[in-house]
Tab-separated table of N, CA and C in Angstrom:
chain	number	residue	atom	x	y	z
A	233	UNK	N	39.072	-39.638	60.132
A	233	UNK	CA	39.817	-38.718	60.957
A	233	UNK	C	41.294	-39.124	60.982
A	234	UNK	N	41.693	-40.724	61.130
A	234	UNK	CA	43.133	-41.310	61.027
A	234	UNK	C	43.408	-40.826	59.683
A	235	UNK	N	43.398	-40.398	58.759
A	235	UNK	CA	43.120	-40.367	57.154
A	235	UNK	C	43.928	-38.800	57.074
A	236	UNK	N	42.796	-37.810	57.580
A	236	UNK	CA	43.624	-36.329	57.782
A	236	UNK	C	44.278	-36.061	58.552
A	237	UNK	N	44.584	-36.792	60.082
A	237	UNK	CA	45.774	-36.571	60.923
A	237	UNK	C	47.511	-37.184	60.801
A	238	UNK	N	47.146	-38.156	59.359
A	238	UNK	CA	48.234	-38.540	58.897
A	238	UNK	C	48.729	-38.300	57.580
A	239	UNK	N	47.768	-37.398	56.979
A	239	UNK	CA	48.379	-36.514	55.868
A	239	UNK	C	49.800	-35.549	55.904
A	240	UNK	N	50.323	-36.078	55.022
A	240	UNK	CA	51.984	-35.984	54.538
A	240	UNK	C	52.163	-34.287	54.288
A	241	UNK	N	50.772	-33.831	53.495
A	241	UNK	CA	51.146	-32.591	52.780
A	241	UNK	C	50.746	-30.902	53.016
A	242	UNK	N	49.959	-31.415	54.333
A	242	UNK	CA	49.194	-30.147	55.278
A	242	UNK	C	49.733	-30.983	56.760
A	243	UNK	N	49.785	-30.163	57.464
A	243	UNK	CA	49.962	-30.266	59.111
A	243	UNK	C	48.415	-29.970	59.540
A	244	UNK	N	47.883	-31.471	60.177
A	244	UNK	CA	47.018	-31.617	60.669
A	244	UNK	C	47.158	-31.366	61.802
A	245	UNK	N	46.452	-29.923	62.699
A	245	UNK	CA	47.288	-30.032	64.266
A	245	UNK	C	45.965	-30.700	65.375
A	246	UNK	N	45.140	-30.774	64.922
A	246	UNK	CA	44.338	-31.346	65.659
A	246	UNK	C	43.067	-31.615	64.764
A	247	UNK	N	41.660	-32.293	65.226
A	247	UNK	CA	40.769	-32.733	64.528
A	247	UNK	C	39.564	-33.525	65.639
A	248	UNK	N	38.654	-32.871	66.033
A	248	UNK	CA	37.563	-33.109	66.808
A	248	UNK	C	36.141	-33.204	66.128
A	249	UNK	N	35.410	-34.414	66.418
A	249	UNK	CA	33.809	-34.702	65.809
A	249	UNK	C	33.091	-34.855	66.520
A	250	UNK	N	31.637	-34.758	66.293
A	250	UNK	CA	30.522	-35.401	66.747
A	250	UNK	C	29.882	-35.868	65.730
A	251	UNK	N	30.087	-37.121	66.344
A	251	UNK	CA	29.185	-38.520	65.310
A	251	UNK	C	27.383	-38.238	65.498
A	252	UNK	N	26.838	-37.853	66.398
A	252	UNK	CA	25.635	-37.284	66.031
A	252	UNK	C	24.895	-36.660	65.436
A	253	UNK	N	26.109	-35.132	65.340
A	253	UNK	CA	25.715	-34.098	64.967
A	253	UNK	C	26.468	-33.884	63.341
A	254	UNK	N	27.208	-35.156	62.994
A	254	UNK	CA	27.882	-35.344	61.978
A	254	UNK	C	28.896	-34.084	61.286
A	255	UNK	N	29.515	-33.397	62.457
A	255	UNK	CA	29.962	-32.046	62.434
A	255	UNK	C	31.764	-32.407	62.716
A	256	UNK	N	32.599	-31.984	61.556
A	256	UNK	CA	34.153	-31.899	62.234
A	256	UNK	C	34.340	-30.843	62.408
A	257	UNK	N	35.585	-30.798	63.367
A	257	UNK	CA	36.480	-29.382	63.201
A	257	UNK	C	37.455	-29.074	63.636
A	258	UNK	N	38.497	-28.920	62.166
A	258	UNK	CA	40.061	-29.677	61.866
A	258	UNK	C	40.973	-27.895	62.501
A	259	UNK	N	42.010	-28.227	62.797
A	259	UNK	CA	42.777	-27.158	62.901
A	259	UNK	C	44.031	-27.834	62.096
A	260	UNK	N	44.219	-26.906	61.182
A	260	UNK	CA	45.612	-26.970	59.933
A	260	UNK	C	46.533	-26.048	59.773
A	261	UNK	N	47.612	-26.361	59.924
A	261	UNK	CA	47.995	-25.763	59.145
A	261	UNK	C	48.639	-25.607	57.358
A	262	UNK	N	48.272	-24.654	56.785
A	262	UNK	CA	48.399	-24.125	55.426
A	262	UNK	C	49.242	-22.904	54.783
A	263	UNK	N	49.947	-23.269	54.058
A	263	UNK	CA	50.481	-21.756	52.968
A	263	UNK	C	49.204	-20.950	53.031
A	264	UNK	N	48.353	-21.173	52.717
A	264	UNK	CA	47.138	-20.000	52.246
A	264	UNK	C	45.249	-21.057	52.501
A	265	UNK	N	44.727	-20.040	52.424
A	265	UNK	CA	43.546	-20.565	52.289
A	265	UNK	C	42.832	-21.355	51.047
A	266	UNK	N	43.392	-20.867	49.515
A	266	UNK	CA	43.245	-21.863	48.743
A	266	UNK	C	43.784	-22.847	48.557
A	267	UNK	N	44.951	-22.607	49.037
A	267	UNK	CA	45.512	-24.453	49.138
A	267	UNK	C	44.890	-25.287	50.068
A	268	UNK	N	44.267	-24.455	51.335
A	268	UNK	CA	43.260	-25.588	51.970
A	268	UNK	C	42.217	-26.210	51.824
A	269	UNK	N	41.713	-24.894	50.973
A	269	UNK	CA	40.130	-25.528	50.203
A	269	UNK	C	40.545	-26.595	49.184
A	270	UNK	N	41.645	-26.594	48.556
A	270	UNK	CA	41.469	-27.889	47.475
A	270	UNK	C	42.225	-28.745	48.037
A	271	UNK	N	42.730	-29.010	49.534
A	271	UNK	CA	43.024	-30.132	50.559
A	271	UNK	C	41.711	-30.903	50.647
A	272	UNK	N	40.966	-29.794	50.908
A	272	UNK	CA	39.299	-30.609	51.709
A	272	UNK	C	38.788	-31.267	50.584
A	273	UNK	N	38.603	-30.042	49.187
A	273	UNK	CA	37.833	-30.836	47.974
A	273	UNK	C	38.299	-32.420	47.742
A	274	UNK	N	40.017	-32.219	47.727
A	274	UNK	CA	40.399	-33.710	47.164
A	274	UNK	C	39.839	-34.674	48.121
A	275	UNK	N	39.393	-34.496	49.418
A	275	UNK	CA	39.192	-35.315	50.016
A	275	UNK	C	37.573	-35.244	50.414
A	276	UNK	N	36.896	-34.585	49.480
A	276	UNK	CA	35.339	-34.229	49.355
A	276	UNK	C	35.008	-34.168	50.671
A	277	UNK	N	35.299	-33.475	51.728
A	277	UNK	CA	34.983	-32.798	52.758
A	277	UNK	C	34.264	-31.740	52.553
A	278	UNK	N	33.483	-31.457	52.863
A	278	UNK	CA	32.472	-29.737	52.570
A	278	UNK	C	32.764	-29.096	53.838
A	279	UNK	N	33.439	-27.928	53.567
A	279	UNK	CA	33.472	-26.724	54.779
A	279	UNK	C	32.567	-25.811	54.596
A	280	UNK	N	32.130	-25.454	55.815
A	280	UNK	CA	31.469	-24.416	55.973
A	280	UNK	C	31.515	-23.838	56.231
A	281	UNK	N	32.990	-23.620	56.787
A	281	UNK	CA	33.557	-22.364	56.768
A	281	UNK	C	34.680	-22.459	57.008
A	282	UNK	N	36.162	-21.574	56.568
A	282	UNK	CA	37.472	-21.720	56.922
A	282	UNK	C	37.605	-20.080	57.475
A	283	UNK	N	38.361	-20.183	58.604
A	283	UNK	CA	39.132	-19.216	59.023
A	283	UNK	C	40.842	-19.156	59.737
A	284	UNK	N	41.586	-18.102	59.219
A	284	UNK	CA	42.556	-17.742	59.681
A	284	UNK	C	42.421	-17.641	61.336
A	285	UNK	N	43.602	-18.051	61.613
A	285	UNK	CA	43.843	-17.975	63.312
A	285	UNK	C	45.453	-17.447	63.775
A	286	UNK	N	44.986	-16.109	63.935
A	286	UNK	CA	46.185	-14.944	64.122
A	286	UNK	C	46.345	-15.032	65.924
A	287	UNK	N	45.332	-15.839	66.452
A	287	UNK	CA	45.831	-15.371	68.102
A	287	UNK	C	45.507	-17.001	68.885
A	288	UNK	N	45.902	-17.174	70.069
A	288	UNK	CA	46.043	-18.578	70.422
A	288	UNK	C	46.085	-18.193	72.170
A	289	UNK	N	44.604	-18.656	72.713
A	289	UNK	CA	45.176	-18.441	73.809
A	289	UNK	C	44.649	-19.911	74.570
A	290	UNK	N	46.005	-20.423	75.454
A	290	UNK	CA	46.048	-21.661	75.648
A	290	UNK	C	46.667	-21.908	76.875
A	291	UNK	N	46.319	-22.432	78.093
A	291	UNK	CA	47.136	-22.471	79.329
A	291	UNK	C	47.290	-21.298	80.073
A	292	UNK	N	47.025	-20.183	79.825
A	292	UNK	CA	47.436	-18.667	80.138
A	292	UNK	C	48.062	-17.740	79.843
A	293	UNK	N	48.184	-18.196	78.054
A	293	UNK	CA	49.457	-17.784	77.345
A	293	UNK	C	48.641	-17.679	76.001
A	294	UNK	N	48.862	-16.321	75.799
A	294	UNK	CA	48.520	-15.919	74.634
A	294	UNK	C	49.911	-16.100	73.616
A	295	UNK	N	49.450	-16.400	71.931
A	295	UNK	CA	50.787	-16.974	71.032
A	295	UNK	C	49.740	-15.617	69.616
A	296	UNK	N	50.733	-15.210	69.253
A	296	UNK	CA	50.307	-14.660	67.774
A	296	UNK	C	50.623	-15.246	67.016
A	297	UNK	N	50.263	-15.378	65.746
A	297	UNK	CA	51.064	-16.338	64.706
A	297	UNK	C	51.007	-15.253	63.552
């Protein structure tokens, strides 16, 4: 997790696990979605799914991006 939150070449904005359930789930930011998938490959991470995040609601404040 220290590994992808200090990557130089994607903005890691956050990154939460469960060591039980052996489950991450990174919030990035990326140019595009294929440049993220071959972020994860180089670092043989398997997603199971990536999605875009157009809305942000946080504190009581909605953000569009």
């Amino acid at each position: 997790m220290n590994q992808l939150l200090g990557a130089a070449d994607l903005k890691v904005r956050r990154c939460v696990a469960s060591q039980l359930g052996g489950r991450m789930l990174t919030e990035v930011e990326a140019p595009d979605q294929s440049t993220l998938e071959r972020w994860f490959e180089a670092r043989r991470i398997n997603c199971e799914w990536i999605m875009r995040i157009d809305l942000d609601g946080h504190n009581g404040k909605v953000t569009e991006y």
